Amino acid sequence: MKKIISGENIIKQYGTGGEQRKVLDGVSVDIHEGEFVSVMGPSGSGKSTLMFALSGMDRIDEGLVTFEGKDLASLEDDELADLRRTGMGFVFQQPTLMKNLNILDNIILPSMRGNRRKAAEIAEQARQLMQRVGIAELEKRDITQASGGQLQRAGICRALMSRPRIIFGDEPTGALNLKAAQEIMELLSDINEEGTAVMLVTHDAVIAAKTERIMFMCDGSIVDELRLPRFSGQDIEERMNRVIAKMREIGI
Ligand SMILES: Nc1ncnc2c1ncn2[C@@H]1O[C@H](COP(=O)(O)OP(=O)(O)O)[C@@H](O)[C@H]1O
Ligand SMILES: [Mg+2]
């Protein structure tokens, strides 16, 4: 399988002078086309920082990150922003949506920038995505008139507008109730089935058990990895037990 993203010996440190701390301490990771991976680990272990490093949201101090073979460090800020906008989609715990725009406009807003496509065509694509994720009727709604799960769906639509190669999700279900979280995971699985790679950060073993490769982080390093067959909707118990057993083995 072709690599989409490759990180080699990534070092990221925070602080100055003698106070410097390596938050990523020589992390290497590859993500391939169409993969569904997750990163688990205790709070503060560097999961979000790794995601920011691999997606070029943050510059790294040492090491190499490439996206489809392109060294992110060689890109100017605007080129990097373009690459993120066209090649990657982001979903966070809480979608950052604008209060003064309805849901449809929130979804299409980032696509209106630097885009030669017609507004009507962009809106049509957004409507199709809203239909696809089950929020078609919310088009004209204010964001205060939608549930957390519905807003997260809107966030996913927004992330899919550029037809990204990979979706990054930093605890995308962390703020949702169990049912909404399961629905969002199903949606992400479907998107992945259709060929988009997905990388999730989670501390929830149920979420991680639905992915096919789980990387375990501790103190800025990937200390172990668990590979599972692609999830078919069955045997979640057994998968979860394997994840939990691995966590115990590592001691996280
Ligand atoms: N901008 C920052 N400045 C200083 N320290 C940071 C910054 N971002 C993260 N850190 C520190 O890096 C460590 C890892 O953070 P993070 O990647 O957010 O962990 P996780 O997502 O696994 O909870 C934490 O100790 C955190 O305090
Ligand atoms: Mg985090």
Coordinates of N, CA, C and O and ligand atoms in Angstrom, one line a residue, residues 44 47-49 170-171 201, ligand 2:
G44 N -1.6 13.6 28.0 CA -0.3 14.3 28.1 C 0.8 13.4 27.5 O 2.0 13.8 27.5
K47 N -0.3 12.6 22.1 CA -1.2 12.1 21.0 C -1.5 13.3 20.1 O -1.4 13.2 18.9
S48 N -2.1 14.4 20.7 CA -2.5 15.5 19.9 C -1.3 16.1 19.2 O -1.3 16.5 18.0
T49 N -0.2 16.2 19.9 CA 1.0 16.8 19.3 C 1.5 16.0 18.1 O 1.9 16.6 17.1
D170 N -9.2 14.2 16.4 CA -8.6 14.2 17.8 C -9.8 14.1 18.7 O -10.5 15.1 18.9
E171 N -10.0 13.0 19.3 CA -11.1 12.7 20.2 C -12.4 13.1 19.6 O -13.2 13.8 20.3
V201 N -7.3 10.0 17.4 CA -6.7 10.0 18.7 C -7.9 9.7 19.7 O -8.9 10.3 19.5
Ligands
MG2 MG -4.9 15.5 23.2

